[in-house]
Amino acid sequence: MGASRSRKITILGSTGSIGVSTLSLLEFAAAKGEAAFEIEALTANSNVADLAEQARKFKPKFVAVADPRYGAALRDAVAGLGIETGAGPEAIEEAAMRDADWVMAAIVGAAGLHPTLKAAKRGADIALANKECLVCAGDVVTAAIDEAGGRLLPVDSEHNAIFQVFDFDRPNRVSRLILTASGGPFRTWSKEEMATATPAQAVAHPNWSMGAKISVDSATMMNKGLELIEASHIFPVPHEQIEILVHPQSVIHSMVEYVDGSVLAQLGTPDMRTPIAASLAWPDRTPSPSAKLDFAEVAKLTFEAPDLDRFPALRLAREAIAAGGVMPATLNAANEVAVAAFLNGDVKFLDIAAITEQVLSDVARSGGTQTLTTLEQAVAADKEARRLAEERVAAKAAA
Ligand code: NAD
Ligand code: MG
């Protein structure tokens, strides 16, 4: 991103952890004279106070909340600023359709699917944090980006790392992708200990500060399962050649192994402003306020194989991607429902993977459609898995 090039930027999910990191990076880059940008649109689910504060500071042309009950409050909060407002899921899609060159897709969950697709279809570059939309409908999203001529710029730190060292001209020379995982807050916990884990313990990630849902996903390691499926959509590498490696220091963000045995990695401190900066400036670089690595202080990098017995979510993700069709969308939706129920105190920590597994077998048993090539099929699979998961949650909560 040269100082000469002014860009129009939209952030879907601007009040979340990734949204705030993106605005922080933009502010830093602008102060350094490195970025000329205008904010086209900012969106949130219901956090009017934070969204209005961002609007006063960054002067977007449009702001929207997904929850229609907050539309009036948003209108009042930005009154007099000359900013258009909207409310409801259609308003989030409207934000995505407005003219921005670079769209940060940072909504959490499959709720990000439709808005991300709208931005993709008009050819915007998609900085993609919202991994769930790829897990739910990866082929649909990547085809939409390709057809409209935008670029998919992966923001998830592992995928951004791989993107930086992947030889897209010679994908057949790649022998393995190695996705690193911190192991989360329960890396060393026994199953018995995990059985009584509280939401507060599950969201206390050792290295990264993130939204509640992805923090719980890191604790179950479903996050790495979702990332395996995400990687298979972003990089032309069969899922069997994507490995997961626990690396508790979160210094190596992921690696690519080539046929000659060379392994290329991207390293950095655990601060999402580095991968966001890389996707904003790509193929250039732009300064980021992230702390630089101090290797002597880190001193030691360690690695462990993941434990599929204590972290069954990893096995479920492997099984879902191997089965293909509606199974990844089913995995994602069931997990979203189970994580929300856990955060709400309705089910226990180990129930998250148990419910997800039950829903996957319900869907496998009922046969369902085993192909998923259209948006409608993805939406139907997501809806059915949510219905089945809600039933399982209700049964657990009543037990
Ligand atoms: P978060 O919960 O902090 O923020 C989510 C954002 O989405 C908020 O702005 C929220 O208002 C909005 N939102 C929530 N539900 C919505 C809905 N139904 N419709 C429209 N908007 C809605 O989450 P986060 O940690 O910033 O994560 C965002 C995405 O990025 C997730 O997919 C996550 O897996 C991915 N990701 C996050 C990190 C991280 O460090 N936080 C790292 C890698 C990937
Ligand atoms: Mg990640």
Coordinates of C-alpha atoms and ligand atoms in Angstrom, one line a residue:
M1 CA 0.0 0.0 0.0
G2 CA 1.9 3.0 -1.2
A3 CA 1.1 6.4 0.4
S4 CA -0.2 7.5 -2.9
R5 CA -3.0 5.0 -3.2
S6 CA -6.2 5.9 -1.4
R7 CA -8.4 2.9 -0.7
K8 CA -12.0 2.5 0.3
I9 CA -12.4 0.1 3.2
T10 CA -15.4 -1.6 4.8
I11 CA -15.2 -3.6 8.0
L12 CA -18.0 -6.2 8.6
G13 CA -17.9 -6.9 12.3
S14 CA -15.9 -3.7 13.2
T15 CA -16.7 -3.9 17.0
G16 CA -15.2 -7.3 17.4
S17 CA -11.7 -8.3 18.3
I18 CA -10.6 -8.4 14.6
G19 CA -12.6 -5.3 13.7
V20 CA -10.9 -3.3 16.5
S21 CA -7.5 -4.6 15.5
T22 CA -8.1 -3.6 11.9
L23 CA -9.1 0.0 12.9
S24 CA -6.1 0.2 15.2
L25 CA -3.8 -0.9 12.4
L26 CA -5.4 1.6 9.9
E27 CA -5.0 4.4 12.4
F28 CA -1.4 3.5 13.0
A29 CA -0.6 3.3 9.2
A30 CA -2.4 6.6 8.6
A31 CA -0.4 8.3 11.4
K32 CA 2.8 7.1 9.8
G33 CA 1.7 8.5 6.4
E34 CA 1.6 5.0 5.0
A35 CA -2.1 4.7 4.3
A36 CA -4.6 6.9 2.6
F37 CA -8.0 5.4 3.2
E38 CA -11.6 6.2 3.5
I39 CA -14.0 4.0 5.5
E40 CA -17.1 3.2 3.5
A41 CA -19.0 1.1 6.0
L42 CA -18.7 -0.3 9.5
T43 CA -21.1 -2.9 11.0
A44 CA -21.9 -4.7 14.3
N45 CA -24.4 -7.0 15.6
S46 CA -25.9 -4.9 18.5
N47 CA -23.1 -2.9 20.1
V48 CA -24.4 0.6 19.2
A49 CA -22.1 2.4 21.7
D50 CA -18.9 1.1 20.2
L51 CA -20.1 1.4 16.7
A52 CA -21.1 5.0 17.2
E53 CA -17.8 5.8 18.8
Q54 CA -16.0 4.3 15.8
A55 CA -18.3 6.3 13.5
R56 CA -17.4 9.6 15.2
K57 CA -13.7 8.7 14.9
F58 CA -13.5 7.2 11.4
K59 CA -16.3 9.0 9.6
P60 CA -17.7 6.1 7.6
K61 CA -20.5 6.8 5.0
F62 CA -22.7 4.0 6.3
V63 CA -23.1 2.1 9.6
A64 CA -25.4 -0.8 10.3
V65 CA -26.4 -3.2 13.1
A66 CA -27.6 -6.7 12.3
D67 CA -30.1 -6.9 15.1
P68 CA -33.1 -4.7 13.9
R69 CA -34.0 -3.9 17.5
Y70 CA -31.0 -1.6 17.7
G71 CA -31.7 0.4 14.5
A72 CA -33.4 3.4 16.3
A73 CA -30.6 3.6 18.9
L74 CA -28.0 3.6 16.2
R75 CA -29.8 6.4 14.3
D76 CA -29.9 8.5 17.5
A77 CA -26.3 7.8 18.4
V78 CA -24.9 9.1 15.1
A79 CA -27.5 11.8 14.5
G80 CA -26.0 15.0 13.0
L81 CA -22.8 13.2 11.7
G82 CA -24.2 12.9 8.2
I83 CA -23.8 9.1 8.3
E84 CA -26.4 6.8 6.8
T85 CA -27.6 4.0 9.0
G86 CA -29.3 0.7 8.5
A87 CA -30.5 -2.2 10.7
G88 CA -31.2 -5.9 10.1
P89 CA -29.3 -8.6 8.2
E90 CA -30.2 -6.9 4.9
A91 CA -28.4 -3.7 6.1
I92 CA -25.3 -5.8 6.7
E93 CA -25.5 -7.1 3.2
E94 CA -26.0 -3.5 2.0
A95 CA -22.8 -2.5 3.8
A96 CA -21.0 -5.3 1.9
M97 CA -22.4 -4.2 -1.4
R98 CA -21.3 -0.6 -1.1
D99 CA -18.3 0.5 -3.0
A100 CA -15.1 -0.5 -1.1
D101 CA -12.0 -2.1 -2.6
W102 CA -11.0 -4.0 0.5
V103 CA -13.5 -5.6 2.8
M104 CA -12.5 -7.1 6.1
A105 CA -14.9 -10.0 6.7
A106 CA -14.8 -10.2 10.5
I107 CA -18.3 -11.3 11.5
V108 CA -18.2 -14.3 13.7
G109 CA -20.0 -17.5 12.5
A110 CA -22.0 -18.5 9.5
A111 CA -23.8 -15.2 9.9
G112 CA -20.9 -13.8 7.9
L113 CA -21.7 -15.9 4.8
H114 CA -24.2 -13.8 3.0
P115 CA -22.5 -10.4 3.5
T116 CA -19.1 -11.9 2.6
L117 CA -20.6 -13.3 -0.6
K118 CA -22.1 -9.9 -1.5
A119 CA -18.7 -8.3 -1.2
A120 CA -17.1 -11.1 -3.2
K121 CA -19.6 -10.9 -6.0
R122 CA -18.8 -7.3 -6.8
G123 CA -15.1 -8.1 -7.1
A124 CA -13.8 -6.6 -3.8
D125 CA -10.6 -8.0 -2.3
I126 CA -11.8 -10.0 0.7
A127 CA -9.6 -10.0 3.8
L128 CA -11.1 -13.1 5.4
A129 CA -11.1 -13.6 9.1
N130 CA -14.6 -15.2 9.1
K131 CA -13.4 -18.8 8.7
E132 CA -16.9 -20.2 9.4
C133 CA -18.2 -19.0 6.0
L134 CA -15.5 -21.1 4.3
V135 CA -16.3 -24.1 6.4
C136 CA -20.0 -23.7 5.7
A137 CA -19.8 -23.0 1.9
G138 CA -16.1 -22.8 0.9
D139 CA -16.6 -23.8 -2.8
V140 CA -19.4 -21.2 -3.2
V141 CA -17.3 -18.4 -1.6
T142 CA -14.1 -19.1 -3.4
A143 CA -15.9 -19.4 -6.8
A144 CA -17.6 -16.1 -6.2
I145 CA -14.3 -14.4 -5.4
D146 CA -12.6 -15.9 -8.5
E147 CA -15.5 -15.2 -10.9
A148 CA -15.7 -11.5 -9.9
G149 CA -11.9 -11.1 -10.0
G150 CA -11.3 -10.1 -6.4
R151 CA -8.6 -11.6 -4.2
L152 CA -9.0 -13.8 -1.2
L153 CA -6.5 -12.5 1.4
P154 CA -6.5 -14.9 4.4
V155 CA -6.3 -13.1 7.7
D156 CA -6.5 -16.1 10.1
S157 CA -2.9 -16.1 11.3
E158 CA -2.1 -19.7 10.2
H159 CA -3.5 -19.2 6.7
N160 CA -1.9 -15.8 6.4
A161 CA 1.4 -17.4 7.3
I162 CA 1.0 -20.1 4.7
F163 CA -0.2 -17.5 2.1
Q164 CA 3.1 -15.6 2.6
V165 CA 5.3 -18.7 1.9
F166 CA 3.1 -20.7 -0.5
D167 CA 4.4 -21.1 -4.1
F168 CA 1.1 -20.7 -6.0
D169 CA 2.9 -21.3 -9.3
R170 CA 4.0 -24.7 -8.2
P171 CA 1.4 -26.2 -5.8
N172 CA 2.4 -29.7 -6.9
R173 CA 5.8 -29.1 -5.2
V174 CA 4.2 -28.7 -1.8
S175 CA 4.3 -31.9 0.2
R176 CA 2.6 -30.7 3.4
L177 CA 0.9 -27.8 5.1
I178 CA 1.7 -27.7 8.8
L179 CA -1.0 -25.8 10.8
T180 CA 0.4 -24.9 14.2
A181 CA -2.0 -24.7 17.2
S182 CA -1.3 -23.3 20.6
G183 CA -3.2 -26.1 22.2
G184 CA -5.4 -23.6 24.0
P185 CA -6.0 -23.1 27.7
F186 CA -6.6 -26.9 28.3
R187 CA -3.6 -28.2 26.5
T188 CA -2.3 -30.0 29.6
W189 CA -5.7 -30.7 31.3
S190 CA -7.1 -34.2 31.7
K191 CA -10.5 -35.1 30.4
E192 CA -11.8 -35.2 34.0
E193 CA -10.6 -31.6 34.5
M194 CA -12.1 -30.5 31.2
A195 CA -15.5 -32.0 32.3
T196 CA -16.0 -29.2 34.8
A197 CA -14.3 -26.4 32.9
T198 CA -16.2 -23.1 33.1
P199 CA -16.8 -20.5 30.3
A200 CA -14.4 -18.1 32.1
Q201 CA -11.6 -20.8 32.0
A202 CA -12.4 -21.7 28.4
V203 CA -12.1 -18.1 27.1
A204 CA -8.8 -17.4 28.9
H205 CA -6.5 -18.1 26.0
P206 CA -2.8 -18.3 27.0
N207 CA -1.4 -16.4 24.0
W208 CA -4.2 -14.6 22.0
S209 CA -6.9 -12.2 23.0
M210 CA -10.0 -13.0 20.8
G211 CA -13.8 -13.0 20.8
A212 CA -15.6 -15.5 23.0
K213 CA -16.6 -18.0 20.3
I214 CA -13.2 -18.5 18.8
S215 CA -11.7 -18.6 22.3
V216 CA -14.0 -21.6 23.2
D217 CA -13.1 -23.1 19.8
S218 CA -9.4 -22.9 20.7
A219 CA -10.2 -24.6 24.1
T220 CA -11.9 -27.6 22.3
M221 CA -9.4 -27.3 19.4
M222 CA -12.4 -27.2 17.1
N223 CA -10.7 -23.9 15.9
K224 CA -7.9 -26.0 14.4
G225 CA -10.5 -28.4 12.9
L226 CA -12.3 -25.4 11.2
E227 CA -8.9 -24.1 10.1
L228 CA -8.0 -27.4 8.5
I229 CA -11.2 -27.2 6.4
E230 CA -10.5 -23.5 5.8
A231 CA -7.0 -24.3 4.5
S232 CA -8.3 -26.9 2.1
H233 CA -10.4 -24.2 0.5
I234 CA -7.7 -21.6 0.3
F235 CA -4.7 -23.7 -0.8
P236 CA -4.7 -26.3 -3.6
V237 CA -3.5 -29.1 -1.3
P238 CA -5.5 -32.2 -0.4
H239 CA -6.8 -32.3 3.2
E240 CA -4.8 -35.5 3.9
Q241 CA -1.6 -33.4 3.3
I242 CA -2.6 -30.8 6.0
E243 CA -1.2 -31.6 9.4
I244 CA -1.9 -30.1 12.8
L245 CA 1.0 -29.6 15.1
V246 CA 0.8 -28.2 18.7
H247 CA 3.2 -25.4 19.3
P248 CA 2.4 -23.8 22.6
Q249 CA 4.5 -20.6 22.1
S250 CA 2.5 -19.4 19.0
V251 CA 5.6 -18.0 17.4
I252 CA 5.6 -20.0 14.2
H253 CA 2.2 -19.3 12.7
S254 CA 2.3 -22.2 10.2
M255 CA 4.6 -23.8 7.7
V256 CA 4.8 -25.2 4.2
E257 CA 6.9 -28.2 3.4
Y258 CA 8.1 -28.7 -0.2
V259 CA 9.1 -32.0 -1.9
D260 CA 12.8 -31.4 -1.4
G261 CA 12.4 -31.3 2.3
S262 CA 12.6 -27.5 2.7
V263 CA 10.1 -26.1 5.2
L264 CA 9.2 -22.4 5.0
A265 CA 7.5 -20.7 7.9
Q266 CA 6.2 -17.3 8.9
L267 CA 6.9 -16.2 12.5
G268 CA 5.8 -13.3 14.6
T269 CA 4.3 -12.2 18.0
P270 CA 0.7 -13.2 18.6
D271 CA -0.9 -10.0 17.5
M272 CA -3.5 -10.1 14.7
R273 CA -2.4 -6.7 13.4
T274 CA 0.5 -8.4 11.7
P275 CA -1.6 -10.7 9.5
I276 CA -4.1 -7.9 9.0
A277 CA -1.3 -5.6 7.9
A278 CA 0.0 -8.3 5.5
S279 CA -3.4 -8.7 3.9
L280 CA -4.0 -4.9 3.7
A281 CA -0.7 -4.2 2.0
W282 CA -0.3 -7.4 0.0
P283 CA 1.9 -7.8 -2.0
D284 CA 3.6 -4.8 -0.4
R285 CA 4.3 -4.4 3.4
T286 CA 3.1 -1.8 5.8
P287 CA 4.3 -1.0 9.3
S288 CA 2.2 -2.4 12.2
P289 CA 2.2 -1.5 15.9
S290 CA 2.6 -5.2 16.8
A291 CA 5.5 -6.0 19.1
K292 CA 8.5 -7.4 17.2
L293 CA 9.8 -10.9 18.1
D294 CA 12.5 -11.1 20.7
F295 CA 14.0 -14.5 19.9
A296 CA 16.4 -14.5 22.9
E297 CA 13.4 -13.9 25.2
V298 CA 11.3 -16.6 23.5
A299 CA 14.4 -18.8 23.9
K300 CA 12.6 -22.1 23.2
L301 CA 10.1 -23.3 20.6
T302 CA 8.5 -26.7 21.4
F303 CA 6.2 -29.0 19.4
E304 CA 3.8 -31.8 20.3
A305 CA 1.4 -34.1 18.3
P306 CA -2.2 -33.2 19.0
D307 CA -4.2 -35.5 21.4
L308 CA -7.2 -36.7 19.5
D309 CA -8.6 -38.4 22.5
R310 CA -8.8 -35.3 24.7
F311 CA -9.6 -33.1 21.8
P312 CA -12.2 -35.1 19.7
A313 CA -13.2 -32.0 17.8
L314 CA -10.0 -32.5 15.7
R315 CA -11.2 -36.0 14.7
L316 CA -14.7 -34.7 13.9
A317 CA -13.3 -32.1 11.6
R318 CA -11.2 -34.7 9.8
E319 CA -14.2 -37.0 9.4
A320 CA -16.4 -34.1 8.2
I321 CA -13.9 -33.0 5.5
A322 CA -13.3 -36.6 4.4
A323 CA -17.1 -37.2 4.1
G324 CA -17.5 -33.8 2.2
G325 CA -20.9 -32.6 1.0
V326 CA -23.0 -31.1 3.7
M327 CA -20.8 -32.5 6.6
P328 CA -18.4 -29.5 7.1
A329 CA -21.4 -27.1 7.1
T330 CA -23.1 -29.5 9.6
L331 CA -20.0 -29.6 11.8
N332 CA -19.8 -25.8 11.8
A333 CA -23.4 -25.1 12.6
A334 CA -23.7 -27.7 15.3
N335 CA -20.5 -26.4 16.9
E336 CA -21.8 -22.8 16.8
V337 CA -25.0 -23.8 18.6
A338 CA -23.2 -26.0 21.2
V339 CA -20.6 -23.2 21.9
A340 CA -23.4 -20.6 22.4
A341 CA -25.1 -23.1 24.8
F342 CA -21.9 -23.6 26.7
L343 CA -21.3 -19.9 27.1
N344 CA -24.9 -19.6 28.2
G345 CA -24.3 -22.2 30.9
D346 CA -26.8 -24.7 29.4
V347 CA -24.3 -27.5 28.6
K348 CA -20.9 -28.6 29.9
F349 CA -17.6 -28.1 28.1
L350 CA -17.3 -31.8 26.9
D351 CA -20.9 -31.6 25.6
I352 CA -19.7 -29.2 22.8
A353 CA -17.9 -32.0 20.9
A354 CA -20.4 -34.6 22.0
I355 CA -23.4 -32.6 20.6
T356 CA -21.5 -31.9 17.4
E357 CA -20.7 -35.6 16.9
Q358 CA -24.3 -36.5 17.6
V359 CA -25.6 -34.1 15.0
L360 CA -23.0 -35.3 12.4
S361 CA -24.2 -38.8 12.9
D362 CA -27.9 -37.8 12.8
V363 CA -27.2 -36.1 9.4
A364 CA -25.1 -39.0 8.1
R365 CA -27.8 -41.5 9.1
S366 CA -30.6 -39.5 7.4
G367 CA -28.6 -39.6 4.2
G368 CA -29.5 -36.0 3.3
T369 CA -28.0 -34.5 0.2
Q370 CA -24.4 -35.4 0.1
T371 CA -23.3 -32.8 -2.3
L372 CA -23.0 -29.1 -1.5
T373 CA -22.4 -26.9 -4.5
T374 CA -24.9 -24.1 -4.1
L375 CA -25.6 -21.4 -1.5
E376 CA -29.1 -22.8 -1.0
Q377 CA -27.7 -26.2 0.0
A378 CA -25.3 -24.6 2.4
V379 CA -28.0 -22.6 4.0
A380 CA -30.3 -25.7 4.2
A381 CA -27.5 -27.8 5.8
D382 CA -26.7 -25.1 8.3
K383 CA -30.4 -24.7 9.3
E384 CA -31.0 -28.4 9.7
A385 CA -27.8 -28.8 11.8
R386 CA -28.9 -25.9 14.0
R387 CA -32.3 -27.5 14.5
L388 CA -30.7 -30.9 15.4
A389 CA -28.2 -29.2 17.7
E390 CA -30.9 -27.2 19.5
E391 CA -32.7 -30.5 20.2
R392 CA -29.6 -32.0 21.7
V393 CA -28.9 -28.9 23.8
A394 CA -32.4 -29.0 25.1
A395 CA -32.1 -32.7 26.0
K396 CA -28.7 -32.1 27.8
A397 CA -30.1 -29.0 29.6
A398 CA -33.1 -31.0 30.8
A399 CA -31.0 -33.9 32.0
Ligands
NAD1 P1 -15.9 -11.1 18.0 O1 -17.0 -11.8 18.7 O2 -15.0 -10.3 18.8 O3 -16.6 -10.1 16.9 C1 -17.5 -10.5 16.1 C2 -18.1 -9.3 15.3 O4 -19.2 -9.7 14.5 C3 -18.6 -8.1 16.1 O5 -18.4 -6.9 15.5 C4 -20.1 -8.5 16.2 O6 -20.9 -7.3 16.5 C5 -20.4 -9.0 14.8 N1 -21.5 -10.0 14.8 C6 -21.8 -11.0 15.7 N2 -22.8 -11.7 15.3 C7 -23.3 -11.1 14.2 C8 -24.4 -11.3 13.3 N3 -25.3 -12.3 13.5 N4 -24.6 -10.5 12.2 C9 -23.7 -9.5 12.0 N5 -22.6 -9.2 12.7 C10 -22.4 -10.0 13.8 O7 -15.2 -12.1 17.1 P2 -13.6 -12.1 16.6 O8 -12.8 -12.8 17.6 O9 -13.3 -10.7 16.1 O10 -13.7 -13.1 15.4 C11 -14.3 -12.7 14.1 C12 -14.0 -13.8 13.1 O11 -12.6 -13.8 12.9 C13 -14.4 -15.2 13.5 O12 -14.8 -15.9 12.4 C14 -13.1 -15.8 14.1 O13 -13.0 -17.2 14.0 C15 -12.1 -15.1 13.1 N6 -10.7 -15.0 13.7 C16 -10.5 -14.2 14.8 C17 -9.3 -14.1 15.4 C18 -9.0 -13.3 16.6 O14 -7.9 -13.1 17.0 N7 -10.0 -12.7 17.2 C19 -8.2 -14.8 14.7 C20 -8.4 -15.5 13.6 C21 -9.7 -15.6 13.1
MG2 MG -6.1 -19.1 13.5

